Short mmCIF file of C-alpha atoms and ligand atoms in Angstrom, two decimals:
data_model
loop_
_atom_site.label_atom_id
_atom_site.label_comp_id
_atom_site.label_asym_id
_atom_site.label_seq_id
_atom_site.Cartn_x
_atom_site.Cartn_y
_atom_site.Cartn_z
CA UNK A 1 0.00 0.00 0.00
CA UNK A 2 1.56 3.11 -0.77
CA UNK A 3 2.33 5.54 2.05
CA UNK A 4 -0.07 8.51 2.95
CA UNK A 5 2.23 11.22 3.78
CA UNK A 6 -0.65 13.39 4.32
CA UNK A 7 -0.84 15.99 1.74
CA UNK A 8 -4.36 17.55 0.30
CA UNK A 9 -4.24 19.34 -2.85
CA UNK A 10 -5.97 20.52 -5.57
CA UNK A 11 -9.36 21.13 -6.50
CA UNK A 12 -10.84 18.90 -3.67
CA UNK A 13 -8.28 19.52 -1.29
CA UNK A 14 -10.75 20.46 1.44
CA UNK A 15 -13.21 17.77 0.75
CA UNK A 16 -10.39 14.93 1.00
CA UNK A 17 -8.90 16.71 4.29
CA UNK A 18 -12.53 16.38 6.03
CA UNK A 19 -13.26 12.95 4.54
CA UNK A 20 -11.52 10.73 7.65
CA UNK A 21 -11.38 7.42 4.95
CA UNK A 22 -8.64 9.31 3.44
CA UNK A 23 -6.55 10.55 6.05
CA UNK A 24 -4.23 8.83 9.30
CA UNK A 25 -5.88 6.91 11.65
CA UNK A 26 -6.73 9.47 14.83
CA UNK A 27 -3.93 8.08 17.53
CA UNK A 28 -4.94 5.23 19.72
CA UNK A 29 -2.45 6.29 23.09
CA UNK A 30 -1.97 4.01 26.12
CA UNK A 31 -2.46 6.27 28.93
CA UNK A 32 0.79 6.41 31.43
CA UNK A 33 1.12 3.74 34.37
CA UNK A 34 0.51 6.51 37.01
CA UNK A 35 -3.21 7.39 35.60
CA UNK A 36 -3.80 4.23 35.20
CA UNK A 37 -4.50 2.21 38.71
CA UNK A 38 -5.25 -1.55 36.90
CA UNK A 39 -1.21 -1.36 35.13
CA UNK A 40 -0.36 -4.42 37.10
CA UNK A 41 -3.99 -6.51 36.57
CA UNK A 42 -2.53 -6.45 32.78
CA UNK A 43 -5.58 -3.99 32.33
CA UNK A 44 -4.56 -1.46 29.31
CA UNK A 45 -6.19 1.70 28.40
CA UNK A 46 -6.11 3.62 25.40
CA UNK A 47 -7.29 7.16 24.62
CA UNK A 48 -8.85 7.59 20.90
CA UNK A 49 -7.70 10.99 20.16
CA UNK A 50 -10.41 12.58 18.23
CA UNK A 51 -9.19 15.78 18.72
CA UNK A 52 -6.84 14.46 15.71
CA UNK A 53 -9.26 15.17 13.18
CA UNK A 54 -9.36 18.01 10.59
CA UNK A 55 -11.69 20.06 12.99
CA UNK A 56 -9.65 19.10 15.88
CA UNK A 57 -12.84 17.75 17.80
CA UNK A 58 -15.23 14.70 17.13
CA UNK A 59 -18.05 16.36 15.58
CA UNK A 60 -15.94 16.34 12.49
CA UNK A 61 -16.40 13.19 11.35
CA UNK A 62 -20.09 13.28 11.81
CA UNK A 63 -20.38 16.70 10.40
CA UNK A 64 -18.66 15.79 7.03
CA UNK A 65 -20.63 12.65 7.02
CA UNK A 66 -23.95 13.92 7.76
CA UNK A 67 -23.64 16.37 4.90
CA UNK A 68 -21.57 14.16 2.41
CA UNK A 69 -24.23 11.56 2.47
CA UNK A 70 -27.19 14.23 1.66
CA UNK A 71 -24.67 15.46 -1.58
CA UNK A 72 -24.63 12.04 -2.08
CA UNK A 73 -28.25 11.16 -2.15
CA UNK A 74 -28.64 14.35 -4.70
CA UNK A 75 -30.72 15.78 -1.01
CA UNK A 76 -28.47 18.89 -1.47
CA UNK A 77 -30.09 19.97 -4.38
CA UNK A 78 -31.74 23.97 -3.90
CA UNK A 79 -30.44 24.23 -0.34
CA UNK A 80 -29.38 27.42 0.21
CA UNK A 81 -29.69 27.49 4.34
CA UNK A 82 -28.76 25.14 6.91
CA UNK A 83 -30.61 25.29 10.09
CA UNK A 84 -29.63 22.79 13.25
CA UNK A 85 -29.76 22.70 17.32
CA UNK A 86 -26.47 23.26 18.26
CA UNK A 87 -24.00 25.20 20.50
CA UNK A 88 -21.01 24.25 19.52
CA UNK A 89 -18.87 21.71 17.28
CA UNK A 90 -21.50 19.81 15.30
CA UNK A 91 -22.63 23.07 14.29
CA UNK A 92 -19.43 24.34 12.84
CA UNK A 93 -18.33 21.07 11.36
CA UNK A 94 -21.37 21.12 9.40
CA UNK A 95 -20.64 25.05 8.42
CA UNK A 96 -17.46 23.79 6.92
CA UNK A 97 -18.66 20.58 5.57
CA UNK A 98 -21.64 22.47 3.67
CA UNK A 99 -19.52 25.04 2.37
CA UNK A 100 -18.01 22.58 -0.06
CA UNK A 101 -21.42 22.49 -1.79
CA UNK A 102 -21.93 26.06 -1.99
CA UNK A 103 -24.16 26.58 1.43
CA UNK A 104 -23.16 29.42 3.02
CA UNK A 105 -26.32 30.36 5.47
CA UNK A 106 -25.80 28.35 8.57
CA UNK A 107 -27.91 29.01 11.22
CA UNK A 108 -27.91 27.60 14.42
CA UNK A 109 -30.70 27.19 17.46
CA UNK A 110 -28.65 27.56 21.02
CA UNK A 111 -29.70 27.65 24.75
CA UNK A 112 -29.86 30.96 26.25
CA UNK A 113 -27.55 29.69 28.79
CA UNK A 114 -24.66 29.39 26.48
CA UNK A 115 -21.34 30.52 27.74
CA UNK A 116 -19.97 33.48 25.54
CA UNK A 117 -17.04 32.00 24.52
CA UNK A 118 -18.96 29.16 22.65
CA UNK A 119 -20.93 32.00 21.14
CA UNK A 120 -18.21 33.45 20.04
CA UNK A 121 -17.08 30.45 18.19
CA UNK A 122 -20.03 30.06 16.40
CA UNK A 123 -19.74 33.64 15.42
CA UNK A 124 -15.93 33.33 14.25
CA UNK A 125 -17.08 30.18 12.30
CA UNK A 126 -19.60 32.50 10.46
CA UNK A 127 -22.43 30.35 12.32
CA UNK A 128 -25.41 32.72 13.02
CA UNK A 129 -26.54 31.57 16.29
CA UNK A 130 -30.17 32.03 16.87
CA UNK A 131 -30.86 32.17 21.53
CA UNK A 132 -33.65 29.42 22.26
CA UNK A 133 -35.46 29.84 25.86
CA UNK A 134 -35.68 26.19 25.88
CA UNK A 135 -38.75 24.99 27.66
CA UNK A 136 -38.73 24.28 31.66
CA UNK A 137 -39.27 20.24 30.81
CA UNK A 138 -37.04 19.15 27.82
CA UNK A 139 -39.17 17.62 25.44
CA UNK A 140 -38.03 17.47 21.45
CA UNK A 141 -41.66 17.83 20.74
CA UNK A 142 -42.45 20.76 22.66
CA UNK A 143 -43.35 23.56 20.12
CA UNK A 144 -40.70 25.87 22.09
CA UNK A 145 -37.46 23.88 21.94
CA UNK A 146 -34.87 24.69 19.67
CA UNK A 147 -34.89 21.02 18.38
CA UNK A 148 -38.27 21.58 17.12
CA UNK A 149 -37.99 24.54 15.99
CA UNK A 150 -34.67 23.72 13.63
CA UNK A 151 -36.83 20.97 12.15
CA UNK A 152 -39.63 22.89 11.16
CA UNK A 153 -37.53 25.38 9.58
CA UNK A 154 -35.79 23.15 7.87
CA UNK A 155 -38.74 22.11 6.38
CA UNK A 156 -39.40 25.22 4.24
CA UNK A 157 -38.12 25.68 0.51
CA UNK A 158 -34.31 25.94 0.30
CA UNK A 159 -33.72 24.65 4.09
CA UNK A 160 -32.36 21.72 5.16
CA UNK A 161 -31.88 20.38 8.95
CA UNK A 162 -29.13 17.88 9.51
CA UNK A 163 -30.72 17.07 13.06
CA UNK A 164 -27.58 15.14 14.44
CA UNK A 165 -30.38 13.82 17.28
CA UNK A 166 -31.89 11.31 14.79
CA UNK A 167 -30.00 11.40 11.62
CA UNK A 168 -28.36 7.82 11.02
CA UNK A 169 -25.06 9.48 9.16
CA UNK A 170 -24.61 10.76 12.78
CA UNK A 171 -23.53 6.84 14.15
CA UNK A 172 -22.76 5.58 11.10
CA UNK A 173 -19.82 8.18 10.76
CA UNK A 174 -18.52 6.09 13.72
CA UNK A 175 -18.96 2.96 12.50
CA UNK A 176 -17.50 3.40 9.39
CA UNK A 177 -14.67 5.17 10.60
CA UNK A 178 -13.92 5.65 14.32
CA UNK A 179 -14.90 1.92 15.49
CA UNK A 180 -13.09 0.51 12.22
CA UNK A 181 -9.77 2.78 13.05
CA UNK A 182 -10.11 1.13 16.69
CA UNK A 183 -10.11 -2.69 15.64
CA UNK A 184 -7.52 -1.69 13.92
CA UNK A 185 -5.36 -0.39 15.89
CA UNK A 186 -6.14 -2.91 18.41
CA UNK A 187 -5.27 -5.92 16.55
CA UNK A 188 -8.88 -6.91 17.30
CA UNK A 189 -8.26 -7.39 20.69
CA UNK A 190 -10.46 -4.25 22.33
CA UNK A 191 -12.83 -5.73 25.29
CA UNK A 192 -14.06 -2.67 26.51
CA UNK A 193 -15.18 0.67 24.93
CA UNK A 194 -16.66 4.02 26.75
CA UNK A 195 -17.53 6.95 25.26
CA UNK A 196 -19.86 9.80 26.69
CA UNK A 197 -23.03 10.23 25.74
CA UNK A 198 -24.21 13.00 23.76
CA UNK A 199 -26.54 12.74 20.97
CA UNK A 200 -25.15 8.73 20.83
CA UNK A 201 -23.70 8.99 17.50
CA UNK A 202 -20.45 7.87 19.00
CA UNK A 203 -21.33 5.10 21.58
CA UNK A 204 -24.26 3.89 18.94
CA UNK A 205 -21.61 3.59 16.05
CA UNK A 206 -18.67 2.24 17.72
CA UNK A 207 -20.97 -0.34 19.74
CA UNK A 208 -22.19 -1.89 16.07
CA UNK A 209 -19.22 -2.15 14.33
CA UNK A 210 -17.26 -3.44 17.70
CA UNK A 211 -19.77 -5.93 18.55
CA UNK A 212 -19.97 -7.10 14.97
CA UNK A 213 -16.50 -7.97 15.19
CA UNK A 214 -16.91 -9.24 18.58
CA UNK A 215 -20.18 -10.23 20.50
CA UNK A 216 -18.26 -10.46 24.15
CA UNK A 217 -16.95 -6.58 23.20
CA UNK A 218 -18.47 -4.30 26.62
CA UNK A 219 -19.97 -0.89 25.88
CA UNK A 220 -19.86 1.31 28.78
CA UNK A 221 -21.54 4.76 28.44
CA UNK A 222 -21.02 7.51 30.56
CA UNK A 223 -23.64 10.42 31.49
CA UNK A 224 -23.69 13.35 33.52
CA UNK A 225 -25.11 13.04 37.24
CA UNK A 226 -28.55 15.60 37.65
CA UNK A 227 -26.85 18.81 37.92
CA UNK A 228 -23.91 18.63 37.21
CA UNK A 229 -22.38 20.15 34.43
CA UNK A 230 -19.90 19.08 31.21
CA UNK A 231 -19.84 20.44 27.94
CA UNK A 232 -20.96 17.88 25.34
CA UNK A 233 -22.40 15.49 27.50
CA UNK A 234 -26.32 14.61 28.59
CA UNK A 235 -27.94 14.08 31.82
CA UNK A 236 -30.48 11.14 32.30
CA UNK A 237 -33.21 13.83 31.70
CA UNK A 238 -31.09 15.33 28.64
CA UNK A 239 -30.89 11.80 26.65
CA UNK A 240 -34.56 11.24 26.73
CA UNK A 241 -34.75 14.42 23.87
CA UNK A 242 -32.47 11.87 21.22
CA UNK A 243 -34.00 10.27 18.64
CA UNK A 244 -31.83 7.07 18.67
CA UNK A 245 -32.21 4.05 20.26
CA UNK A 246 -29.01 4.25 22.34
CA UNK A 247 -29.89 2.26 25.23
CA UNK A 248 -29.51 -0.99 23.16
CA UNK A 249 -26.17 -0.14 22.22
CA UNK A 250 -25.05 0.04 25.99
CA UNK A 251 -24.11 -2.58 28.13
CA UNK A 252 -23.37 -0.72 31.23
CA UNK A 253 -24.13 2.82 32.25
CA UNK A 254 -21.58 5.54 34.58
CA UNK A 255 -22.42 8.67 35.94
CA UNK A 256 -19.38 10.97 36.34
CA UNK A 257 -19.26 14.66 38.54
CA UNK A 258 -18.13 17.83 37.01
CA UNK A 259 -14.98 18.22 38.96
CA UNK A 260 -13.72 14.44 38.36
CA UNK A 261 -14.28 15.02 34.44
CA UNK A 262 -12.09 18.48 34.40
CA UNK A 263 -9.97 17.14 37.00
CA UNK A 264 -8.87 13.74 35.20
CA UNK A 265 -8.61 15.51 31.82
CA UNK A 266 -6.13 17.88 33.35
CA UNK A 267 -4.05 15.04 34.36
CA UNK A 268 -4.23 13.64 31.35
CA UNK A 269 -3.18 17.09 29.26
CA UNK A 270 -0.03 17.33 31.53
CA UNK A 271 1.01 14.00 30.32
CA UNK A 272 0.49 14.58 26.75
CA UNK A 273 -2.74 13.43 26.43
CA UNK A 274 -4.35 16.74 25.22
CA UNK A 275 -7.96 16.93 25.37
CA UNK A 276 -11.16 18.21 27.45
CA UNK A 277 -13.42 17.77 30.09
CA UNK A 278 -15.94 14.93 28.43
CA UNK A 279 -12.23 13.06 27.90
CA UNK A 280 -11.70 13.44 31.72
CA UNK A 281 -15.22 12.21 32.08
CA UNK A 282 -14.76 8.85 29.97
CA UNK A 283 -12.10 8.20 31.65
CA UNK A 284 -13.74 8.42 35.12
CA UNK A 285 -16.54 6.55 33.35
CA UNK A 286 -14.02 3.81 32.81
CA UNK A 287 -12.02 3.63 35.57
CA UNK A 288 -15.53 3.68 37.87
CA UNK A 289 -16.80 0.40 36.01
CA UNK A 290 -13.55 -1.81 36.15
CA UNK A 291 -13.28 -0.52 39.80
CA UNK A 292 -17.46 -2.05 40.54
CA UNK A 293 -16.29 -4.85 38.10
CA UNK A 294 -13.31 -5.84 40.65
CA UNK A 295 -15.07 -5.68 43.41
CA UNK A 296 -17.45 -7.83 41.94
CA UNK A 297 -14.80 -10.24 41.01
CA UNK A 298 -15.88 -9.97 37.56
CA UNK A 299 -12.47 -8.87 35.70
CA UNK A 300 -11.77 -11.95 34.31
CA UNK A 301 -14.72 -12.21 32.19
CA UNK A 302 -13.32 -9.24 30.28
CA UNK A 303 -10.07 -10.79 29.54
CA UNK A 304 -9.21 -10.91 25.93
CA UNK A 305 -7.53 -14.53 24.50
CA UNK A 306 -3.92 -13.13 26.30
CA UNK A 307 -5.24 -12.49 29.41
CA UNK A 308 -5.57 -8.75 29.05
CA UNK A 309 -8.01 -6.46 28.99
CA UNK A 310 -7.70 -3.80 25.99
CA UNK A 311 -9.88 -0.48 27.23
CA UNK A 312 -10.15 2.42 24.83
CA UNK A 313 -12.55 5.70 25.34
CA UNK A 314 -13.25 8.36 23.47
CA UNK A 315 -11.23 12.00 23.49
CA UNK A 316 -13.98 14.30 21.93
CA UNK A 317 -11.83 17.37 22.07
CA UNK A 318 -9.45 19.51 23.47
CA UNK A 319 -9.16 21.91 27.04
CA UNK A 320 -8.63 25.19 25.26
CA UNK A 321 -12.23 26.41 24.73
CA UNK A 322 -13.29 25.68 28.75
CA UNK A 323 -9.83 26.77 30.10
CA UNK A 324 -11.78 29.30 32.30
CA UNK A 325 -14.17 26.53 33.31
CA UNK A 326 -10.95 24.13 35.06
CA UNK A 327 -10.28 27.42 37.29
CA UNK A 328 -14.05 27.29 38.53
CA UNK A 329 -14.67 23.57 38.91
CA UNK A 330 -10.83 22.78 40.34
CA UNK A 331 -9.37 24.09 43.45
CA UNK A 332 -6.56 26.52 43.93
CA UNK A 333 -4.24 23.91 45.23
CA UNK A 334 -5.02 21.98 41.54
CA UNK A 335 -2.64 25.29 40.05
CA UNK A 336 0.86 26.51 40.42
CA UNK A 337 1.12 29.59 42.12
CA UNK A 338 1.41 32.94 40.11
CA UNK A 339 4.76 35.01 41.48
CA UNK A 340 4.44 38.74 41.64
CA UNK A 341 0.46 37.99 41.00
CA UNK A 342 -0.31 41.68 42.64
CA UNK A 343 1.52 43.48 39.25
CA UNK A 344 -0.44 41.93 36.79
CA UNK A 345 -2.27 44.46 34.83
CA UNK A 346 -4.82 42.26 32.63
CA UNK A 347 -6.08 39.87 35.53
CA UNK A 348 -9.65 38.99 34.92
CA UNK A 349 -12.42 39.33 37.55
CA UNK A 350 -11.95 35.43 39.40
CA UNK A 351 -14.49 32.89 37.99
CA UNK A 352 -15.26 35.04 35.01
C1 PLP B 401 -17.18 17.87 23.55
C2 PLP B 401 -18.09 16.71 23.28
N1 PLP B 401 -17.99 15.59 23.98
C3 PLP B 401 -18.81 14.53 23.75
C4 PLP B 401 -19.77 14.56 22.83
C5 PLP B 401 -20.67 13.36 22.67
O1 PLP B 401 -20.63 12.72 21.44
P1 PLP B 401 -21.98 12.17 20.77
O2 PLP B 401 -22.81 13.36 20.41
O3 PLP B 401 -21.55 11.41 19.59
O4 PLP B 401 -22.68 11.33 21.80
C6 PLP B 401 -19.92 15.72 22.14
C7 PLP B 401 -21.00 15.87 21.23
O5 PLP B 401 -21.53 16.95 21.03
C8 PLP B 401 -19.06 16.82 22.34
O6 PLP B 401 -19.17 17.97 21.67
#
C-alpha cells in the first residue's frame, strides 16, 4: 500500500482533508502507568484521540458525514440554508462541511444559557446563532425547543436540517470510521469501549461495528449526574430528547461529577494526552466500572484470548475552549502559584 504522507491538494483539497477514509488513523495512546490504577492486573487503556481530526474535535467526522451523504443522495439539491440545534462543534463542522457544496447560510438554534465563549465560536465560524429559551421540561416535541424549531424550519423551501439527534449518518460516521480505526489499531483485541453520551452517534456507532466484530466486546456509556455540568455530555433527563435508540447499544451505564471530568482531563493534558473535560469524564466513566467490576470479582470475564483487557474511550476534544471553566470547577491547590500575582495588569475578575 503506498504511504499517505498526508498531503491535500488541488481542487478537492478540502473535501479529502474532512473525509476521515482518506486521512491517518486518529492516535490510539496508552495512557501512562501513574493514571492508570489496573497497570499491574494487565488492564490497558487507550485514549482515541479525536481531537486528531481536521476540525480538531469529534463532531468532524459526523459533520462531514452527515452532509456528504445528503450530496450524495442528490438531497443537497436547492439548499441554500442550513438550520440545526447546536452550541457548539457539530454546528461548525457542518458550516465547513456544507460550504463545499456552496451553502453558506448556517444558522444555528442555542440555549440561552450558552457561555460566551462558545458563542463566540459560532460567530468566528460565520455560524449565526439564533438564543432558544428552551422549555422548563425538555421535550423534542415541545413547540418551544430549539430542536423543534430547527426541524420545522428546515422544512421550508431551500432549508435543510441535519438534526444530528436522529439522523443515522450521525452513528454511522462512527462505524465506518472511528470503530473501524479502533479494531484496527487494536489488533482486534479491544474488550471494553466508553464513550460519553451525547446525541449517541459515537457510543451507537462504535458499539455496532465493535460488537460485529466481537459479540463479548463491553460498551460502557457515561452520562452526567442531575446537575452537574460538562460540555458535550447529557444528563439522564437530557438523553430522553435523542431520537436514537441508544440504550440498546449500551451494556453498562456511569455517571461521572463535574470536577472528576475536568480534573482527570487535566491530568491527562499534563502528560500529553491533550484533550477536554468529556475526555476526563470517559475516563472516570471507565475507571468507575472496572473498579465495581473488581469488586465484583468480575475482571476476568473481560479478559481478551492473552489475558488482558484492551480499554479504549473516546477523546472528543481539546481543554482550550473551557480553560476558564478548570479554574471554577478545580481548586486553587489543583494550580501553580502565580509570582508577583499583585503586578499583573490584565487579571480577569476570578471565575469570570
Ligand atoms: C465535547 C463533546 N464531547 C462529547 C460529545 C458526545 O458525542 P456524541 O454526540 O456522539 O454522543 C460531544 C457531542 O456533542 C461533544 O461535543
Amino acid at each position: 500500500m503506498a504511504k499517505n504522507i498526508n498531503v491535500h491538494r488541488g481542487e478537492n483539497s478540502i473535501e479529502s482533508f474532512l473525509n476521515p477514509g482518506k486521512n491517518p488513523n486518529f492516535p490510539l495512546v496508552e495512557i501512562p502507568g501513574n493514571l492508570n490504577p489496573f497497570i499491574h492486573e494487565k488492564i490497558k487503556i487507550f485514549a482515541k484521540l479525536m481531537t486528531f481530526s481536521s476540525l480538531g474535535n469529534v463532531k468532524a467526522v459526523p459533520g462531514f458525514n452527515m452532509i456528504a451523504e445528503k450530496a450524495a443522495r442528490g438531497e443537497l439539491k436547492g439548499v441554500k440554508n442550513i438550520i440545526e440545534n447546536s452550541s457548539g462543534n457539530t454546528v461548525f463542522s457542518i458550516a465547513v462541511a456544507a460550504r463545499l457544496f456552496g451553502i453558506q447560510n448556517i444558522q444555528s438554534f442555542v440555549p440561552s444559557e450558552i457561555s460566551w465563549h462558545k458563542l463566540l465560536m459560532l460567530l468566528f465560524f460565520g455560524v449565526s446563532p439564533i438564543v432558544n429559551q428552551e422549555p422548563d421540561k425538555p421535550s423534542s416535541t415541545d413547540p418551544a425547543s430549539g430542536i423543534y424549531k430547527a426541524k420545522k424550519l428546515g422544512l421550508k423551501e431551500g432549508w435543510l436540517n441535519p438534526g444530528q439527534y436522529d439522523n443515522e449518518d450521525n452513528p454511522k460516521a462512527h462505524q465506518k470510521w472511528t470503530a473501524k480505526q479502533i479494531w484496527e489499531q487494536t489488533e482486534g483485541k479491544i474488550t471494553v469501549f466508553c464513550a460519553g453520551l451525547g446525541t449517541t452517534g459515537t457510543i451507537i456507532g462504535n458499539s455496532t461495528y465493535l460488537k460485529s466484530k466481537k459479540e463479548s466486546l463491553q460498551v460502557v456509556g457515561v452520562m452526567r449526574e442531575a446537575e452537574s455540568y460538562v460540555p458535550g455530555v447529557r444528563t439522564e433527563v437530557l438523553l430522553k430528547l435523542i431520537g436514537f435508540d441508544w440504550k440498546k447499544h449500551v451494556d453498562t451505564v456511569q455517571q461521572v461529577l463535574t470536577a472528576d471530568a475536568y480534573r482527570k482531563s487535566m491530568e491527562l493534558s499534563r502528560q500529553g494526552i491533550v484533550v477536554g473535560p468529556s475526555s476526563g469524564f470517559a475516563l472516570g466513566g471507565l475507571l468507575d466500572y472496572l473498579s465495581k467490576r473488581k469488586k465484583d470479582n468480575l475482571l476476568d470475564e473481560l479478559r481478551n484470548e492473552d489475558g488482558e483487557i484492551i480499554c479504549a474511550f473516546i477523546c472528543p476534544d481539546g481543554p482550550v475552549p473551557y480553560l476558564d471553566e478548570y479554574f471554577k470547577y478545580l481548586d486553587d491547590s489543583d494550580f501553580p502559584e502565580i509570582e508577583n500575582e499583585q503586578i499583573l495588569r490584565n487579571k480577569p475578575e476570578k471565575n469570570s
